[in-house]
Short mmCIF file of C-alpha atoms and ligand atoms in Angstrom, two decimals:
data_model
loop_
_atom_site.label_atom_id
_atom_site.label_comp_id
_atom_site.label_asym_id
_atom_site.label_seq_id
_atom_site.Cartn_x
_atom_site.Cartn_y
_atom_site.Cartn_z
CA MET A 118 8.53 1.52 -72.90
CA THR A 119 8.73 -2.03 -71.58
CA LYS A 120 12.06 -2.53 -69.97
CA ARG A 121 14.21 -5.59 -70.48
CA LYS A 122 14.19 -7.70 -67.35
CA ILE A 123 17.60 -8.79 -66.13
CA GLY A 124 18.26 -11.12 -63.19
CA ILE A 125 21.27 -10.95 -60.91
CA MET A 126 22.39 -13.93 -58.89
CA GLY A 127 25.09 -12.76 -56.52
CA GLY A 128 27.06 -14.95 -54.16
CA THR A 129 30.39 -16.24 -53.09
CA PHE A 130 29.85 -19.43 -55.11
CA ASP A 131 32.47 -21.30 -53.11
CA PRO A 132 31.42 -23.61 -54.72
CA ILE A 133 28.42 -22.91 -56.97
CA HIS A 134 25.71 -25.58 -56.51
CA ILE A 135 22.31 -26.56 -57.84
CA GLY A 136 20.59 -24.25 -55.31
CA HIS A 137 22.04 -21.21 -57.09
CA LEU A 138 21.29 -22.65 -60.53
CA ILE A 139 17.71 -23.63 -59.74
CA LEU A 140 17.01 -20.16 -58.32
CA GLY A 141 18.33 -18.53 -61.49
CA GLU A 142 16.30 -20.79 -63.76
CA ALA A 143 13.12 -20.44 -61.69
CA ALA A 144 13.44 -16.63 -61.68
CA HIS A 145 13.98 -16.62 -65.44
CA ARG A 146 10.75 -18.56 -65.89
CA GLN A 147 8.57 -16.98 -63.25
CA PHE A 148 9.42 -13.36 -64.06
CA GLY A 149 10.30 -13.64 -67.74
CA LEU A 150 13.90 -12.57 -67.22
CA GLU A 151 15.82 -12.25 -70.45
CA THR A 152 19.22 -13.05 -68.90
CA VAL A 153 20.40 -13.96 -65.42
CA TYR A 154 23.86 -12.71 -64.58
CA PHE A 155 25.86 -14.82 -62.14
CA MET A 156 27.98 -12.29 -60.32
CA PRO A 157 30.59 -13.75 -57.95
CA ALA A 158 31.42 -11.43 -55.07
CA GLY A 159 34.97 -10.22 -54.75
CA ASN A 160 37.05 -11.05 -51.70
CA PRO A 161 39.16 -8.46 -49.92
CA PRO A 162 42.89 -9.24 -50.14
CA HIS A 163 43.08 -10.80 -46.65
CA LYS A 164 40.34 -13.31 -47.53
CA ARG A 165 41.84 -14.46 -50.80
CA ASN A 166 43.64 -17.79 -51.16
CA ARG A 167 42.57 -19.12 -47.77
CA ALA A 168 43.27 -22.78 -47.08
CA GLY A 169 40.20 -24.87 -47.76
CA ARG A 170 38.65 -22.25 -50.02
CA ALA A 171 38.74 -21.66 -53.74
CA THR A 172 40.71 -18.77 -55.17
CA ASP A 173 38.91 -15.98 -57.01
CA ALA A 174 40.03 -17.45 -60.34
CA GLN A 175 38.74 -20.89 -59.33
CA ARG A 176 35.36 -19.51 -58.21
CA LEU A 177 35.02 -17.79 -61.58
CA GLU A 178 35.92 -20.95 -63.46
CA MET A 179 33.44 -23.02 -61.45
CA VAL A 180 30.64 -20.56 -62.29
CA ARG A 181 31.69 -20.49 -65.93
CA ARG A 182 31.47 -24.29 -66.13
CA ALA A 183 28.23 -24.50 -64.19
CA ILE A 184 26.33 -22.10 -66.43
CA ALA A 185 27.90 -23.01 -69.80
CA SER A 186 24.96 -25.14 -70.94
CA ASN A 187 22.34 -22.47 -70.23
CA PRO A 188 21.82 -19.87 -72.99
CA HIS A 189 20.12 -17.34 -70.70
CA PHE A 190 22.77 -17.44 -67.95
CA GLU A 191 25.87 -15.26 -68.15
CA LEU A 192 28.91 -14.69 -65.98
CA SER A 193 29.55 -11.16 -64.80
CA GLU A 194 32.93 -10.34 -63.30
CA ARG A 195 32.00 -6.81 -62.33
CA GLU A 196 32.09 -7.51 -58.58
CA MET A 197 35.50 -9.15 -58.74
CA ASN A 198 37.03 -5.94 -57.61
CA PRO A 199 40.83 -6.05 -57.27
CA ASP A 200 40.82 -3.95 -54.08
CA GLY A 201 38.21 -5.89 -52.19
CA TYR A 202 34.50 -6.10 -51.51
CA SER A 203 32.03 -4.43 -53.77
CA TYR A 204 28.68 -3.32 -52.45
CA SER A 205 25.43 -4.43 -54.03
CA TYR A 206 23.87 -0.96 -53.90
CA ARG A 207 26.79 0.48 -55.87
CA THR A 208 26.68 -2.29 -58.45
CA LEU A 209 22.92 -1.92 -58.88
CA GLU A 210 23.00 1.86 -59.10
CA ALA A 211 25.79 1.68 -61.69
CA LEU A 212 23.86 -0.93 -63.70
CA ASN A 213 20.76 1.27 -63.69
CA SER A 214 22.63 4.28 -64.98
CA GLU A 215 24.49 2.25 -67.60
CA HIS A 216 21.34 0.45 -68.77
CA PRO A 217 18.29 2.73 -68.45
CA ASP A 218 16.37 0.33 -70.73
CA CYS A 219 16.68 -2.53 -68.19
CA SER A 220 15.05 -3.36 -64.89
CA PHE A 221 16.99 -5.51 -62.49
CA TYR A 222 15.80 -8.45 -60.40
CA PHE A 223 18.16 -9.36 -57.62
CA ILE A 224 17.71 -13.03 -56.66
CA ILE A 225 18.38 -14.04 -53.05
CA GLY A 226 17.58 -16.80 -50.57
CA ALA A 227 15.48 -16.31 -47.45
CA ASP A 228 18.59 -16.17 -45.23
CA SER A 229 19.68 -13.07 -47.15
CA LEU A 230 16.20 -11.56 -46.74
CA PHE A 231 16.36 -12.01 -42.97
CA ASP A 232 19.82 -10.34 -43.00
CA PHE A 233 18.82 -7.61 -45.40
CA ASP A 234 18.76 -4.79 -42.81
CA THR A 235 22.46 -5.39 -42.10
CA TRP A 236 23.52 -5.02 -45.74
CA ARG A 237 25.21 -1.79 -46.74
CA GLU A 238 22.51 0.75 -47.77
CA PRO A 239 19.53 -1.61 -47.96
CA ALA A 240 17.13 1.20 -48.89
CA ARG A 241 19.26 2.06 -51.90
CA ILE A 242 19.33 -1.61 -52.93
CA ALA A 243 15.54 -1.79 -52.72
CA ALA A 244 15.25 1.42 -54.76
CA ALA A 245 17.52 0.06 -57.48
CA CYS A 246 15.96 -3.36 -58.13
CA SER A 247 13.18 -5.82 -57.38
CA LEU A 248 14.21 -8.41 -54.81
CA VAL A 249 13.27 -11.97 -55.75
CA VAL A 250 13.36 -14.20 -52.71
CA ALA A 251 13.43 -18.01 -52.52
CA THR A 252 12.68 -20.00 -49.41
CA ARG A 253 15.57 -21.61 -47.53
CA ASN A 254 16.35 -23.48 -44.30
CA GLN A 255 12.77 -24.75 -43.99
CA THR A 256 11.52 -21.25 -43.18
CA ASP A 257 7.94 -21.37 -42.00
CA PRO A 258 5.79 -20.16 -44.96
CA VAL A 259 3.76 -17.76 -42.82
CA ARG A 260 6.89 -16.24 -41.30
CA PHE A 261 8.46 -15.98 -44.74
CA GLU A 262 5.45 -14.15 -46.15
CA GLN A 263 5.37 -11.84 -43.11
CA GLU A 264 9.05 -11.01 -43.55
CA ILE A 265 8.48 -10.15 -47.22
CA GLU A 266 5.59 -7.90 -46.20
CA THR A 267 7.68 -6.23 -43.49
CA LYS A 268 10.47 -5.54 -45.96
CA ARG A 269 8.02 -4.10 -48.51
CA LYS A 270 6.75 -1.67 -45.91
CA THR A 271 10.15 -0.80 -44.41
CA TYR A 272 11.81 -0.06 -47.73
CA ASN A 273 8.78 0.75 -49.87
CA GLY A 274 10.31 -1.68 -52.36
CA THR A 275 9.36 -4.61 -54.53
CA PHE A 276 9.96 -7.93 -52.79
CA LEU A 277 8.69 -10.91 -54.78
CA ARG A 278 8.46 -14.51 -53.67
CA LEU A 279 10.11 -17.05 -55.94
CA ASP A 280 8.22 -20.33 -56.12
CA THR A 281 10.88 -22.94 -55.48
CA PRO A 282 10.91 -25.94 -53.18
CA ASN A 283 13.17 -25.74 -50.14
CA LEU A 284 16.58 -26.77 -51.44
CA ASP A 285 18.52 -28.09 -48.48
CA ILE A 286 22.00 -27.38 -49.74
CA SER A 287 24.77 -24.91 -48.97
CA SER A 288 28.33 -24.29 -50.13
CA HIS A 289 29.48 -24.61 -46.54
CA HIS A 290 28.10 -28.14 -46.25
CA LEU A 291 29.46 -29.11 -49.67
CA ARG A 292 32.97 -27.94 -48.71
CA GLU A 293 32.79 -30.25 -45.69
CA MET A 294 31.54 -33.14 -47.80
CA ILE A 295 34.37 -32.70 -50.31
CA GLN A 296 36.90 -32.53 -47.53
CA LYS A 297 35.57 -35.78 -46.12
CA GLU A 298 35.67 -37.30 -49.62
CA GLU A 299 31.91 -37.79 -49.71
CA SER A 300 30.12 -37.73 -53.05
CA VAL A 301 28.68 -34.37 -54.12
CA LYS A 302 27.36 -35.76 -57.40
CA TYR A 303 24.04 -34.15 -58.40
CA TYR A 304 24.53 -31.33 -55.89
CA ILE A 305 27.14 -29.76 -58.16
CA PRO A 306 27.24 -30.07 -61.97
CA ASP A 307 29.69 -32.72 -63.26
CA PRO A 308 32.03 -30.27 -65.08
CA VAL A 309 32.43 -28.37 -61.80
CA ILE A 310 33.11 -31.55 -59.81
CA GLU A 311 35.77 -32.51 -62.36
CA TYR A 312 37.42 -29.12 -61.95
CA ILE A 313 37.32 -29.32 -58.14
CA GLN A 314 39.02 -32.72 -58.31
CA GLN A 315 41.57 -31.63 -60.87
CA GLU A 316 42.53 -28.55 -58.82
CA HIS A 317 42.25 -30.27 -55.40
CA ILE A 318 39.98 -27.51 -54.13
CA TYR A 319 38.57 -27.84 -50.56
CA ARG A 320 40.94 -30.68 -49.70
CA VAL A 321 42.74 -28.83 -46.91
CA ASP A 322 44.49 -31.89 -45.55
CA ASP A 323 45.94 -33.40 -48.69
CA GLY A 324 49.05 -31.28 -48.60
CA GLU A 325 48.84 -30.29 -52.24
CA GLU A 326 47.93 -26.63 -51.88
CA SER A 327 50.38 -24.24 -53.32
P1 ATP B 1025 27.80 -20.57 -47.81
O1 ATP B 1025 27.32 -21.83 -47.17
O2 ATP B 1025 29.27 -20.50 -48.04
O3 ATP B 1025 27.24 -19.31 -47.18
P2 ATP B 1025 25.68 -20.56 -49.78
O4 ATP B 1025 25.25 -21.92 -50.16
O5 ATP B 1025 24.83 -19.81 -48.80
O6 ATP B 1025 27.19 -20.59 -49.31
P3 ATP B 1025 26.13 -18.16 -51.23
O7 ATP B 1025 27.12 -17.98 -52.34
O8 ATP B 1025 26.42 -17.60 -49.89
O9 ATP B 1025 25.85 -19.74 -51.11
O10 ATP B 1025 24.69 -17.70 -51.69
C1 ATP B 1025 24.40 -16.74 -52.67
C2 ATP B 1025 22.90 -16.47 -52.66
O11 ATP B 1025 22.18 -17.67 -52.97
C3 ATP B 1025 22.35 -16.00 -51.30
O12 ATP B 1025 21.37 -15.02 -51.52
C4 ATP B 1025 21.74 -17.26 -50.72
O13 ATP B 1025 20.67 -16.96 -49.86
C5 ATP B 1025 21.24 -17.97 -51.97
N1 ATP B 1025 21.22 -19.43 -51.80
C6 ATP B 1025 22.30 -20.25 -51.76
N2 ATP B 1025 21.91 -21.53 -51.60
C7 ATP B 1025 20.56 -21.51 -51.53
C8 ATP B 1025 19.56 -22.54 -51.36
N3 ATP B 1025 19.90 -23.80 -51.20
N4 ATP B 1025 18.27 -22.14 -51.33
C9 ATP B 1025 17.92 -20.85 -51.48
N5 ATP B 1025 18.80 -19.84 -51.65
C10 ATP B 1025 20.11 -20.16 -51.67
MG1 MG B 1026 25.54 -18.09 -47.79
#
């Protein structure tokens, strides 16, 4: 039986940007993924509603707006756990048992690959999905390929390179740009920018936070 291929794009998405969207679209094309789920990570209670950050509800709404025009992207709220963090290995193992007809492709950037050993239960993650890895932060191509090979050997898992250009963009940098009132047009889809403006997100100094 050929399994249905499902992509998972996890992240904080604070805010979502074209890096995340391009990775999802490229993975859909390169690996024939039927659907890519955008799965915002939950925050533990002490990290919710921090000044200068979006709330959980705002992060969800930004993702919803960003992916609305793409028929093979979907929002998944399953990691928005009311009591705090959820762990990728648990999510992936649950998805596998709920959907035995699907195989899962977890899409990450190179920074996440280099951190992978520090994730909770990395071997169980690698057993539960294929990891699809995009370059980031101008990683040297040889070093990137070596790291993929090392991870394959360490975890006996499937680590696949996603063919994307280096996309020099991060949520962290965008939060700073918005705070400084710089333009983020084309880094973030227009409907998301409109929402950020309407809700005054990331404007820590404007005194309008509730
Ligand atoms: P922050 O700056 O707050 O850490 P971020 O831009 O890294 O935000 P995350 O939500 O942390 O965004 O990222 C989710 C996933 O997307 C991670 O696996 C990360 O490596 C990947 N990713 C994010 N931006 C890029 C990018 N520009 N190129 C490649 N991968 C990216
Ligand atoms: Mg990050």
